[in-house]
Amino acid sequence: MRTIILAIFCVLCLGLSLDALSLNGQRTWRANRKEAAAAPRGEKLLKRVRRGWMWNQFFLQEEYTGSDYQYIGKLQSDQDHGNGLVKYVLSGEGAGTIFVIDENNGDLHATRRLDREEKAFYILKATVVNKRTGQKLEPETEFIIKLHDINDNEPHFSQEVYTGTVPERSDIGTSVIQVTATDADDGMYGNSAKLVYSISQGHPYFSVDPNTGVIRTALGPGDMDREQRENYQVVIEAKDMAGQRGGLTGTTMVNITLTDVNDNPPRFTQSIYQFRVPESSKSGTPVGRIRAADKDVGKNAEMYFTIVSGDGLDTFDIFTDKATQEGVITVSKPLDYEKKPSYTVEIQVQNTQIDPRFMSAGSKDMATVRIAVEDEDEPPLFDKDSYLMEVKEDAAVGTALGSVSAIDPDGARSIVKYAIDRRTDMDHLFNVHPENGSVFLLKSLDREEAAWHNISVIAIELHNSRQSSHVSVFIHLLDVNDNAPTFATVYETFVCERTKAGQRIQTVSAVDADEPSAGHKFFFSLAPEGTYRSNFTIRDNGDSTASILTRRASYSRLQQSMYLVPVVITDGDFPMQSSTGTLTVRVCTCDREGNMELCNAQPLSSAPGLSTGALIAILLCAIILLMIVVLFTALKRQRKQEPLIISKEDVRDNVVSYNDEGGGEEDTQAFDIGALRHPQSTAILEESTKQRRDIIPTDTLLYAPYRQHGSCSSGLLMPPVGVPSRDNGDVCEFINQRVLDNDCNPTAPPYDSLATYAYEGAGSVAESLSSLGSMSSEADQDYQYLSDWGPRFRKLADLYGAEDSDFS
C-alpha cells in the first residue's frame, strides 16, 4: 500500500513539472516572437534569433498500466490563434506509433507501455504548418522524451552456482570467494539499483560482506575441521533499494569445500601383528602386510614404515606399497628354524610430509610385529660353498684327494650319502665314498692333458632321496716332471764349405710340456755317439739356448753333403728328463760374405709340412695329370688294336678269352687254334714257349719240368671226361702242361699272366665257328657244308664259297 501511495505521489509531481515546462515553453516561444516583430524591416539582427518555442525534454513514467493513452505534455505555438488553421506535425523515433500528437491542439501521448531497460529515451521533432498552404509557421524543433525508472527488476547473480574452497582450520575472516549481482534498473535515479548482500543459509560457518559480496569464514580453526565436515552449501541474497523494505531480491548458491591439511598423524590399526614364514623363504619373500590409518587424504596421508628395533632388525626389511599405503615386511637374510624359530621387531610409521603448524616432528606411531619361522624338511647342507683339492698328476689310482662334508640341518639329522654327478665327470676319473665323502681317483691323470677338473658332488638324505644338494669340487693337478724337453722347432741349417773353426751356424732352444714352479731351465750337450770324431760341437749359452759351432775350417759338399748332429736336451727339474734331438746340417757353397749360393738338391726348410700354396699346386698338377691319362686312354681305344699274336711261334704262350664270335674269314689276325690241335708241327718252338713273354726271369729254372699229364706237386689236373684222344687230347695235354709249368715255377711273378682256359668240347656238326684256325693253313676251305644248315645259312655259304675275284 505504501508503494502505491509513493507511485501516485511521483505521478502528481511529474504532472506539475510538465505543466510548468509547457508554460515555460509557451512563454519562451512568445517572447521570441515579440523580439522578432520589434525589429525594423530590412534590418538584419546581428544576434541569434530565438525561436518561438523550445522544449529541452519531456518525462514519461515507464511501465504505465492505465487503459488510456498516457499523456506526456502539450506543444503550443503563438502562431496558433485558435482558429483551426494551425497543424502540429510530429516526427522522429516512434512518431506515429509509440508517440502521437493531436494536430489541432498539440497534445502529446504515448500509445503503449514502455520499458526503460529496453530504451531509456526517444528523440522527436515537431513543427507547425498552415493547414491551407502547408507552409511551416515554426522551424522544426528537436526534443527528448526520457523515461522515468521504477524498481521493476530484481538483482541477478553472474552464476547460478558458485564453487569455492578454503583450507581447513583457517583463521576467522579467511576469504573464500566473492559473488557478484547486477540490477537492470537505473542506478542514477533513486535506490532501485543499489544492492545489499546477505547470507540466508550457511550460518554460523560463513559470512558475507554486504557491499562487496566477499564470503569469509566465520568460525575459528578448531571448528572448521575437514575430518568432521568437508562440504558446505551457502545461500547468498542480493536486495535492491539499499536493502530497504519493498526492494526486490535475487539469490545464488555457493558450494564450499574444506581442503585437507596434514593435521592428523598415521595410526596403526592394531598394536601387535603376528605372521608366519617358512624357513626356506628366499631373500625378498613377503612375510606380511601391516596397515596404518590416516584421516588426511592425498599427499598428507602418504606414510613410510621403518623397523626401529628387535632381534629381527637385520633379518627382515619393510617398504611402503605406494598404491595401498601398506607396510610390506620381507625377508632379507636366510632363515633357519633350528637356529632361531621366531623374531620380534618394532615398526614405526610416520607421514612423509609434516605440517609444523599442526604436528610436531615426533608425530609417529609404533607397533610390535612377531614373526614365527616354520620348520621345513631341508636338503643337506655342505660345510663349504665349494671345495679345492690338489693332487700330483702321477698319483696312483685310488689316491684320496680330499673329502666333502654335509649334514641334515633339520632336527631329525638324517644320514647323508654322497655321490658324483656323472654329468660333470663323463670319463669316470673320480669317485666319492658314499659314507665319509672322501674323493679318490679312478683313473690316472695327466696334467698336460687337463690341469683342472671341475666336478659336482651330491649329498642325498638316506630316508628322503628327494632332498639333495650339490657342491662344486675344483681339482688342481700338480705338475710332475714327466716330460722330456724337445727342440722348439725342427732345425735345418747349413754350413759353408769354407768356414772357420768355432763358427756359430745355429742357435737352438727347447720346449717342455711340464711347468715347473721355478721356470724352465734347459741344458744342451752332444750325444755320446756324436762326440767321437764329431764335425761340430755345441756350446750351452746358459739361458736355455745353445749354439752349434763348427769344429773344422773346411767341408766338402761333394764328399759329404749332409751331417746329422745329435743334441741331448736336459731339463733342470727333478726327476731330470732328457731327450736327444737331431740337427740336420747341409753343406753348401757360399760367397765371401757367407751367403748360400749352391746346396744339395734337398731344399732347406724351416718347418715341417707344406704350405697351403704348395698343396694347392700339387693338387692342380694331380688333376691335370689325371685328365691327360683319361684323354690318352680314350684316344688309345679309338685306335685299331694291334694283333695279340705276332707270329705262330707265340700262340701257345698267349691264350686269351674271346667274348665275341670272331671276324670270320676276313679276320686274318685271329687266334690260330690249329696250332693247339697239331702241336707236333710246332715242336721246334717248344723251347721258346717255356719262357714267359711278359717277364724275363733272372735265374734259370731250378727244376726239371714234369711231363706227366696233369701231374704237379700241388695236385693232379685231369682232362675232361669224354674228350677224344686224338686232337682233343693234344689240346688238353698242352693246357695242362702250361698250367703245371707256371704253377711250379719259383721264378714266376706274383701274378699269373695266363688267361682263363676253357674248352668247349667236341661233337658239333658245324664244328667251331671261330676264325682262330684260319691262320693254320693257307689252303682253301670248303664252305659248302653251310648249305646243309638250312636256308638261313645258304647265303653265307654262297659268300664264303665265291672266288676272290668276285670281291675285287
mmCIF file of C-alpha atoms in Angstrom, residues 186-525:
data_model
loop_
_atom_site.group_PDB
_atom_site.id
_atom_site.type_symbol
_atom_site.label_atom_id
_atom_site.label_comp_id
_atom_site.label_asym_id
_atom_site.label_seq_id
_atom_site.Cartn_x
_atom_site.Cartn_y
_atom_site.Cartn_z
ATOM 1 C CA ASP A 186 18.701 2.883 -13.262
ATOM 2 C CA GLY A 187 21.386 3.333 -10.721
ATOM 3 C CA MET A 188 21.414 7.116 -11.284
ATOM 4 C CA TYR A 189 17.832 7.502 -10.221
ATOM 5 C CA GLY A 190 16.880 6.584 -6.689
ATOM 6 C CA ASN A 191 17.916 3.344 -4.960
ATOM 7 C CA SER A 192 16.406 0.936 -7.435
ATOM 8 C CA ALA A 193 19.840 -0.456 -8.388
ATOM 9 C CA LYS A 194 21.618 -0.145 -5.054
ATOM 10 C CA LEU A 195 22.259 -3.697 -3.822
ATOM 11 C CA VAL A 196 22.968 -5.146 -0.417
ATOM 12 C CA TYR A 197 24.293 -8.765 0.115
ATOM 13 C CA SER A 198 23.259 -11.005 2.933
ATOM 14 C CA ILE A 199 23.607 -14.710 3.837
ATOM 15 C CA SER A 200 20.422 -16.660 4.292
ATOM 16 C CA GLN A 201 21.945 -20.140 4.700
ATOM 17 C CA GLY A 202 25.389 -21.088 5.958
ATOM 18 C CA HIS A 203 25.373 -19.725 9.470
ATOM 19 C CA PRO A 204 27.422 -19.792 11.597
ATOM 20 C CA TYR A 205 30.289 -21.055 9.471
ATOM 21 C CA PHE A 206 30.466 -18.259 6.908
ATOM 22 C CA SER A 207 29.616 -14.593 6.478
ATOM 23 C CA VAL A 208 29.301 -12.216 3.510
ATOM 24 C CA ASP A 209 30.316 -8.592 3.090
ATOM 25 C CA PRO A 210 27.032 -6.654 2.396
ATOM 26 C CA ASN A 211 28.647 -4.261 -0.080
ATOM 27 C CA THR A 212 31.258 -6.389 -1.882
ATOM 28 C CA GLY A 213 29.778 -9.898 -1.720
ATOM 29 C CA VAL A 214 33.011 -11.481 -0.372
ATOM 30 C CA ILE A 215 32.316 -14.661 1.589
ATOM 31 C CA ARG A 216 34.567 -15.310 4.587
ATOM 32 C CA THR A 217 34.921 -17.918 7.306
ATOM 33 C CA ALA A 218 33.063 -17.095 10.475
ATOM 34 C CA LEU A 219 34.462 -19.768 12.833
ATOM 35 C CA GLY A 220 37.925 -20.431 14.202
ATOM 36 C CA PRO A 221 40.415 -23.218 13.305
ATOM 37 C CA GLY A 222 39.050 -25.585 15.888
ATOM 38 C CA ASP A 223 35.548 -25.546 14.365
ATOM 39 C CA MET A 224 36.457 -25.810 10.661
ATOM 40 C CA ASP A 225 37.755 -29.407 10.589
ATOM 41 C CA ARG A 226 37.601 -31.279 7.311
ATOM 42 C CA GLU A 227 37.636 -34.619 9.061
ATOM 43 C CA GLN A 228 34.386 -33.575 10.816
ATOM 44 C CA ARG A 229 32.669 -31.912 7.863
ATOM 45 C CA GLU A 230 34.075 -31.336 4.424
ATOM 46 C CA ASN A 231 31.316 -29.743 2.258
ATOM 47 C CA TYR A 232 29.030 -26.739 2.939
ATOM 48 C CA GLN A 233 26.157 -25.121 0.976
ATOM 49 C CA VAL A 234 25.764 -21.355 1.464
ATOM 50 C CA VAL A 235 22.857 -19.264 0.067
ATOM 51 C CA ILE A 236 23.561 -15.565 -0.611
ATOM 52 C CA GLU A 237 20.868 -12.900 -1.231
ATOM 53 C CA ALA A 238 21.229 -9.588 -3.086
ATOM 54 C CA LYS A 239 18.479 -6.993 -2.378
ATOM 55 C CA ASP A 240 17.978 -3.628 -4.179
ATOM 56 C CA MET A 241 16.540 -0.400 -2.755
ATOM 57 C CA ALA A 242 19.638 -0.471 -0.492
ATOM 58 C CA GLY A 243 18.092 -3.307 1.409
ATOM 59 C CA GLN A 244 15.014 -1.310 2.394
ATOM 60 C CA ARG A 245 11.656 -2.862 2.701
ATOM 61 C CA GLY A 246 9.929 -3.221 -0.623
ATOM 62 C CA GLY A 247 13.137 -3.909 -2.544
ATOM 63 C CA LEU A 248 13.490 -6.850 -4.881
ATOM 64 C CA THR A 249 15.781 -9.835 -4.032
ATOM 65 C CA GLY A 250 17.969 -12.302 -6.032
ATOM 66 C CA THR A 251 19.687 -15.437 -4.618
ATOM 67 C CA THR A 252 22.554 -17.766 -5.521
ATOM 68 C CA MET A 253 24.087 -20.929 -4.041
ATOM 69 C CA VAL A 254 27.746 -21.327 -3.131
ATOM 70 C CA ASN A 255 29.262 -24.807 -2.581
ATOM 71 C CA ILE A 256 32.272 -24.510 -0.295
ATOM 72 C CA THR A 257 34.710 -27.370 0.310
ATOM 73 C CA LEU A 258 37.319 -27.537 3.045
ATOM 74 C CA THR A 259 40.653 -28.669 1.636
ATOM 75 C CA ASP A 260 42.834 -31.036 3.639
ATOM 76 C CA VAL A 261 45.865 -30.055 5.666
ATOM 77 C CA ASN A 262 48.197 -32.520 7.342
ATOM 78 C CA ASP A 263 46.758 -32.186 10.811
ATOM 79 C CA ASN A 264 46.452 -35.917 11.611
ATOM 80 C CA PRO A 265 49.328 -38.382 12.068
ATOM 81 C CA PRO A 266 49.016 -42.037 10.911
ATOM 82 C CA ARG A 267 47.894 -44.575 13.463
ATOM 83 C CA PHE A 268 48.285 -48.375 13.392
ATOM 84 C CA THR A 269 45.015 -50.253 13.291
ATOM 85 C CA GLN A 270 46.340 -52.689 15.908
ATOM 86 C CA SER A 271 49.230 -52.654 18.291
ATOM 87 C CA ILE A 272 50.509 -56.216 17.734
ATOM 88 C CA TYR A 273 50.839 -58.076 14.434
ATOM 89 C CA GLN A 274 51.708 -61.776 14.068
ATOM 90 C CA PHE A 275 52.996 -63.533 10.931
ATOM 91 C CA ARG A 276 54.454 -66.927 9.935
ATOM 92 C CA VAL A 277 57.093 -67.560 7.293
ATOM 93 C CA PRO A 278 58.699 -70.829 6.029
ATOM 94 C CA GLU A 279 62.378 -71.170 6.793
ATOM 95 C CA SER A 280 63.083 -71.910 3.129
ATOM 96 C CA SER A 281 61.926 -68.438 2.069
ATOM 97 C CA LYS A 282 64.406 -66.663 -0.144
ATOM 98 C CA SER A 283 65.570 -63.084 0.232
ATOM 99 C CA GLY A 284 62.807 -60.673 -0.771
ATOM 100 C CA THR A 285 59.942 -63.064 0.049
ATOM 101 C CA PRO A 286 56.958 -61.130 1.540
ATOM 102 C CA VAL A 287 56.139 -62.046 5.126
ATOM 103 C CA GLY A 288 53.016 -59.926 5.708
ATOM 104 C CA ARG A 289 51.393 -56.509 5.442
ATOM 105 C CA ILE A 290 50.627 -54.038 8.209
ATOM 106 C CA ARG A 291 48.230 -51.148 7.844
ATOM 107 C CA ALA A 292 48.085 -47.710 9.422
ATOM 108 C CA ALA A 293 45.131 -45.292 9.155
ATOM 109 C CA ASP A 294 45.434 -41.579 8.435
ATOM 110 C CA LYS A 295 42.410 -39.280 8.426
ATOM 111 C CA ASP A 296 44.091 -36.994 5.958
ATOM 112 C CA VAL A 297 43.971 -37.576 2.213
ATOM 113 C CA GLY A 298 46.308 -37.285 -0.761
ATOM 114 C CA LYS A 299 49.913 -36.432 -0.084
ATOM 115 C CA ASN A 300 49.049 -35.646 3.516
ATOM 116 C CA ALA A 301 48.178 -39.324 4.011
ATOM 117 C CA GLU A 302 51.404 -40.707 2.491
ATOM 118 C CA MET A 303 53.495 -42.571 5.055
ATOM 119 C CA TYR A 304 56.566 -44.709 5.385
ATOM 120 C CA PHE A 305 57.438 -47.583 7.726
ATOM 121 C CA THR A 306 60.736 -48.454 9.387
ATOM 122 C CA ILE A 307 61.977 -51.253 11.639
ATOM 123 C CA VAL A 308 63.491 -49.485 14.603
ATOM 124 C CA SER A 309 64.391 -52.315 16.976
ATOM 125 C CA GLY A 310 64.076 -56.012 17.726
ATOM 126 C CA ASP A 311 66.055 -59.201 17.204
ATOM 127 C CA GLY A 312 64.997 -59.353 13.560
ATOM 128 C CA LEU A 313 66.378 -55.924 12.680
ATOM 129 C CA ASP A 314 68.912 -57.406 10.240
ATOM 130 C CA THR A 315 66.810 -60.375 9.146
ATOM 131 C CA PHE A 316 63.740 -58.542 7.867
ATOM 132 C CA ASP A 317 63.039 -55.385 5.942
ATOM 133 C CA ILE A 318 59.939 -53.267 5.293
ATOM 134 C CA PHE A 319 58.832 -50.955 2.482
ATOM 135 C CA THR A 320 55.664 -48.980 1.698
ATOM 136 C CA ASP A 321 53.259 -50.065 -1.035
ATOM 137 C CA LYS A 322 52.543 -46.773 -2.836
ATOM 138 C CA ALA A 323 49.160 -47.969 -4.097
ATOM 139 C CA THR A 324 47.708 -49.049 -0.745
ATOM 140 C CA GLN A 325 49.997 -47.211 1.690
ATOM 141 C CA GLU A 326 50.615 -50.500 3.498
ATOM 142 C CA GLY A 327 53.863 -51.643 5.030
ATOM 143 C CA VAL A 328 55.178 -54.859 3.420
ATOM 144 C CA ILE A 329 57.585 -56.919 5.555
ATOM 145 C CA THR A 330 60.089 -59.037 3.557
ATOM 146 C CA VAL A 331 62.895 -61.497 4.303
ATOM 147 C CA SER A 332 66.372 -60.005 3.916
ATOM 148 C CA LYS A 333 68.527 -62.934 5.160
ATOM 149 C CA PRO A 334 68.162 -66.744 5.081
ATOM 150 C CA LEU A 335 66.107 -68.206 7.881
ATOM 151 C CA ASP A 336 66.927 -71.273 9.952
ATOM 152 C CA TYR A 337 64.289 -72.742 12.204
ATOM 153 C CA GLU A 338 66.854 -74.813 14.082
ATOM 154 C CA LYS A 339 68.863 -71.727 14.968
ATOM 155 C CA LYS A 340 66.057 -69.251 15.654
ATOM 156 C CA PRO A 341 62.371 -70.159 15.415
ATOM 157 C CA SER A 342 60.875 -66.684 15.989
ATOM 158 C CA TYR A 343 61.596 -62.956 15.789
ATOM 159 C CA THR A 344 60.133 -59.789 17.315
ATOM 160 C CA VAL A 345 60.544 -56.340 15.762
ATOM 161 C CA GLU A 346 59.223 -52.835 16.440
ATOM 162 C CA ILE A 347 57.699 -50.989 13.482
ATOM 163 C CA GLN A 348 57.368 -47.211 13.278
ATOM 164 C CA VAL A 349 55.138 -45.233 10.910
ATOM 165 C CA GLN A 350 55.031 -41.507 10.136
ATOM 166 C CA ASN A 351 53.982 -39.141 7.373
ATOM 167 C CA THR A 352 56.366 -38.342 4.571
ATOM 168 C CA GLN A 353 55.299 -34.661 4.743
ATOM 169 C CA ILE A 354 54.730 -32.892 8.054
ATOM 170 C CA ASP A 355 52.952 -29.546 8.543
ATOM 171 C CA PRO A 356 54.645 -27.900 11.527
ATOM 172 C CA ARG A 357 51.540 -25.757 12.182
ATOM 173 C CA PHE A 358 49.548 -28.770 13.279
ATOM 174 C CA MET A 359 52.005 -31.616 14.007
ATOM 175 C CA SER A 360 55.423 -31.889 15.521
ATOM 176 C CA ALA A 361 58.282 -33.963 14.191
ATOM 177 C CA GLY A 362 57.522 -36.600 16.804
ATOM 178 C CA SER A 363 54.084 -37.421 15.450
ATOM 179 C CA LYS A 364 54.759 -41.147 14.996
ATOM 180 C CA ASP A 365 53.127 -44.394 15.928
ATOM 181 C CA MET A 366 54.657 -47.711 16.973
ATOM 182 C CA ALA A 367 53.531 -51.344 16.641
ATOM 183 C CA THR A 368 55.007 -54.735 17.554
ATOM 184 C CA VAL A 369 55.395 -57.473 14.927
ATOM 185 C CA ARG A 370 56.033 -61.103 15.890
ATOM 186 C CA ILE A 371 57.283 -63.424 13.150
ATOM 187 C CA ALA A 372 57.322 -67.202 13.613
ATOM 188 C CA VAL A 373 59.606 -69.333 11.421
ATOM 189 C CA GLU A 374 58.022 -72.564 10.172
ATOM 190 C CA ASP A 375 60.165 -75.696 10.144
ATOM 191 C CA GLU A 376 60.627 -77.473 6.795
ATOM 192 C CA ASP A 377 62.466 -80.549 5.573
ATOM 193 C CA GLU A 378 65.614 -79.023 4.157
ATOM 194 C CA PRO A 379 68.218 -80.642 1.912
ATOM 195 C CA PRO A 380 71.669 -81.475 3.280
ATOM 196 C CA LEU A 381 73.931 -78.533 3.874
ATOM 197 C CA PHE A 382 77.645 -78.641 2.967
ATOM 198 C CA ASP A 383 80.082 -77.041 5.349
ATOM 199 C CA LYS A 384 81.651 -75.108 2.428
ATOM 200 C CA ASP A 385 80.279 -73.378 -0.619
ATOM 201 C CA SER A 386 82.933 -75.107 -2.753
ATOM 202 C CA TYR A 387 85.999 -77.293 -2.290
ATOM 203 C CA LEU A 388 89.524 -77.054 -3.720
ATOM 204 C CA MET A 389 91.648 -80.187 -3.868
ATOM 205 C CA GLU A 390 95.186 -80.684 -5.195
ATOM 206 C CA VAL A 391 96.882 -83.875 -6.311
ATOM 207 C CA LYS A 392 100.028 -84.727 -8.230
ATOM 208 C CA GLU A 393 99.480 -85.860 -11.753
ATOM 209 C CA ASP A 394 101.369 -89.112 -11.156
ATOM 210 C CA ALA A 395 99.147 -90.094 -8.230
ATOM 211 C CA ALA A 396 98.147 -93.740 -8.255
ATOM 212 C CA VAL A 397 94.620 -94.936 -8.816
ATOM 213 C CA GLY A 398 92.732 -94.919 -5.530
ATOM 214 C CA THR A 399 94.613 -91.970 -4.077
ATOM 215 C CA ALA A 400 92.380 -89.800 -1.865
ATOM 216 C CA LEU A 401 92.238 -86.149 -2.919
ATOM 217 C CA GLY A 402 90.228 -84.813 -0.006
ATOM 218 C CA SER A 403 86.746 -85.064 1.432
ATOM 219 C CA VAL A 404 83.452 -83.196 1.486
ATOM 220 C CA SER A 405 81.053 -82.983 4.395
ATOM 221 C CA ALA A 406 77.330 -82.261 4.595
ATOM 222 C CA ILE A 407 74.731 -82.619 7.353
ATOM 223 C CA ASP A 408 70.960 -82.550 7.526
ATOM 224 C CA PRO A 409 70.079 -79.155 9.048
ATOM 225 C CA ASP A 410 66.715 -80.433 10.319
ATOM 226 C CA GLY A 411 66.228 -81.650 13.847
ATOM 227 C CA ALA A 412 65.960 -85.271 12.677
ATOM 228 C CA ARG A 413 69.573 -85.206 11.465
ATOM 229 C CA SER A 414 69.075 -87.775 8.716
ATOM 230 C CA ILE A 415 72.061 -89.770 7.446
ATOM 231 C CA VAL A 416 73.630 -88.289 4.331
ATOM 232 C CA LYS A 417 75.032 -90.273 1.384
ATOM 233 C CA TYR A 418 77.442 -88.917 -1.230
ATOM 234 C CA ALA A 419 77.726 -89.475 -4.974
ATOM 235 C CA ILE A 420 79.454 -87.957 -8.000
ATOM 236 C CA ASP A 421 77.296 -86.134 -10.531
ATOM 237 C CA ARG A 422 78.414 -88.060 -13.598
ATOM 238 C CA ARG A 423 77.298 -85.284 -15.878
ATOM 239 C CA THR A 424 80.354 -83.420 -14.587
ATOM 240 C CA ASP A 425 82.639 -86.497 -14.773
ATOM 241 C CA MET A 426 81.798 -88.206 -18.054
ATOM 242 C CA ASP A 427 85.146 -90.083 -18.151
ATOM 243 C CA HIS A 428 84.712 -91.543 -14.621
ATOM 244 C CA LEU A 429 88.024 -90.171 -13.436
ATOM 245 C CA PHE A 430 86.921 -89.682 -9.813
ATOM 246 C CA ASN A 431 84.666 -91.234 -7.229
ATOM 247 C CA VAL A 432 83.491 -90.417 -3.728
ATOM 248 C CA HIS A 433 82.992 -92.648 -0.742
ATOM 249 C CA PRO A 434 79.221 -92.744 -0.125
ATOM 250 C CA GLU A 435 79.561 -92.521 3.670
ATOM 251 C CA ASN A 436 82.551 -90.372 4.601
ATOM 252 C CA GLY A 437 82.661 -88.172 1.462
ATOM 253 C CA SER A 438 86.287 -88.930 0.533
ATOM 254 C CA VAL A 439 87.095 -88.132 -3.091
ATOM 255 C CA PHE A 440 89.602 -90.505 -4.754
ATOM 256 C CA LEU A 441 90.986 -91.367 -8.185
ATOM 257 C CA LEU A 442 89.511 -93.960 -10.502
ATOM 258 C CA LYS A 443 91.938 -93.426 -13.404
ATOM 259 C CA SER A 444 95.388 -91.995 -13.927
ATOM 260 C CA LEU A 445 95.603 -88.293 -14.713
ATOM 261 C CA ASP A 446 97.840 -86.230 -16.929
ATOM 262 C CA ARG A 447 98.288 -82.578 -16.174
ATOM 263 C CA GLU A 448 99.437 -81.898 -19.711
ATOM 264 C CA GLU A 449 96.012 -83.007 -20.989
ATOM 265 C CA ALA A 450 93.950 -81.102 -18.398
ATOM 266 C CA ALA A 451 95.321 -79.177 -15.434
ATOM 267 C CA TRP A 452 91.905 -78.618 -13.792
ATOM 268 C CA HIS A 453 88.895 -80.835 -13.276
ATOM 269 C CA ASN A 454 85.587 -79.450 -12.035
ATOM 270 C CA ILE A 455 83.168 -81.998 -10.652
ATOM 271 C CA SER A 456 79.982 -81.826 -8.615
ATOM 272 C CA VAL A 457 79.308 -83.933 -5.513
ATOM 273 C CA ILE A 458 75.730 -84.703 -4.486
ATOM 274 C CA ALA A 459 74.624 -85.115 -0.885
ATOM 275 C CA ILE A 460 71.359 -87.071 -0.509
ATOM 276 C CA GLU A 461 69.310 -87.786 2.615
ATOM 277 C CA LEU A 462 69.110 -91.502 3.203
ATOM 278 C CA HIS A 463 65.400 -91.563 4.113
ATOM 279 C CA ASN A 464 64.276 -88.928 1.645
ATOM 280 C CA SER A 465 66.100 -89.058 -1.678
ATOM 281 C CA ARG A 466 64.235 -86.001 -2.926
ATOM 282 C CA GLN A 467 66.217 -83.872 -0.504
ATOM 283 C CA SER A 468 69.615 -83.394 -2.104
ATOM 284 C CA SER A 469 72.140 -80.650 -2.673
ATOM 285 C CA HIS A 470 75.187 -80.130 -4.876
ATOM 286 C CA VAL A 471 78.590 -78.673 -4.227
ATOM 287 C CA SER A 472 81.386 -77.853 -6.680
ATOM 288 C CA VAL A 473 84.773 -79.526 -6.227
ATOM 289 C CA PHE A 474 87.720 -77.992 -8.091
ATOM 290 C CA ILE A 475 90.629 -80.423 -8.533
ATOM 291 C CA HIS A 476 94.016 -78.986 -9.431
ATOM 292 C CA LEU A 477 96.671 -81.334 -10.831
ATOM 293 C CA LEU A 478 100.150 -80.528 -9.591
ATOM 294 C CA ASP A 479 102.891 -80.800 -12.155
ATOM 295 C CA VAL A 480 105.395 -83.642 -12.114
ATOM 296 C CA ASN A 481 108.454 -83.563 -14.320
ATOM 297 C CA ASP A 482 107.381 -86.450 -16.533
ATOM 298 C CA ASN A 483 108.031 -84.925 -19.968
ATOM 299 C CA ALA A 484 111.409 -84.604 -21.619
ATOM 300 C CA PRO A 485 112.302 -81.349 -23.346
ATOM 301 C CA THR A 486 112.448 -81.215 -27.133
ATOM 302 C CA PHE A 487 113.605 -78.795 -29.773
ATOM 303 C CA ALA A 488 111.381 -75.761 -30.021
ATOM 304 C CA THR A 489 111.153 -76.358 -33.774
ATOM 305 C CA VAL A 490 112.640 -78.528 -36.497
ATOM 306 C CA TYR A 491 116.069 -77.079 -37.196
ATOM 307 C CA GLU A 492 117.712 -77.422 -40.627
ATOM 308 C CA THR A 493 120.759 -75.299 -41.151
ATOM 309 C CA PHE A 494 123.763 -75.215 -43.470
ATOM 310 C CA VAL A 495 127.469 -74.768 -43.237
ATOM 311 C CA CYS A 496 129.665 -73.212 -45.886
ATOM 312 C CA GLU A 497 132.381 -75.340 -47.493
ATOM 313 C CA ARG A 498 134.912 -72.762 -46.476
ATOM 314 C CA THR A 499 134.332 -71.562 -42.942
ATOM 315 C CA LYS A 500 136.162 -71.069 -39.696
ATOM 316 C CA ALA A 501 136.627 -73.428 -36.840
ATOM 317 C CA GLY A 502 134.351 -72.447 -33.985
ATOM 318 C CA GLN A 503 131.955 -70.614 -36.300
ATOM 319 C CA ARG A 504 128.365 -70.481 -34.931
ATOM 320 C CA ILE A 505 125.964 -71.794 -37.527
ATOM 321 C CA GLN A 506 122.752 -72.198 -35.488
ATOM 322 C CA THR A 507 121.206 -71.295 -32.119
ATOM 323 C CA VAL A 508 118.747 -73.838 -30.764
ATOM 324 C CA SER A 509 116.193 -73.673 -27.941
ATOM 325 C CA ALA A 510 113.834 -76.171 -26.326
ATOM 326 C CA VAL A 511 110.305 -76.527 -25.043
ATOM 327 C CA ASP A 512 108.843 -78.708 -22.312
ATOM 328 C CA ALA A 513 105.216 -79.681 -21.691
ATOM 329 C CA ASP A 514 105.860 -79.507 -17.940
ATOM 330 C CA GLU A 515 105.516 -76.284 -15.983
ATOM 331 C CA PRO A 516 107.977 -76.176 -13.086
ATOM 332 C CA SER A 517 107.305 -73.620 -10.413
ATOM 333 C CA ALA A 518 110.760 -72.107 -10.788
ATOM 334 C CA GLY A 519 110.504 -71.885 -14.569
ATOM 335 C CA HIS A 520 112.223 -73.853 -17.295
ATOM 336 C CA LYS A 521 115.962 -74.410 -17.323
ATOM 337 C CA PHE A 522 117.473 -76.439 -20.182
ATOM 338 C CA PHE A 523 120.968 -77.804 -20.724
ATOM 339 C CA PHE A 524 122.401 -78.869 -24.078
ATOM 340 C CA SER A 525 125.243 -81.232 -24.951
#
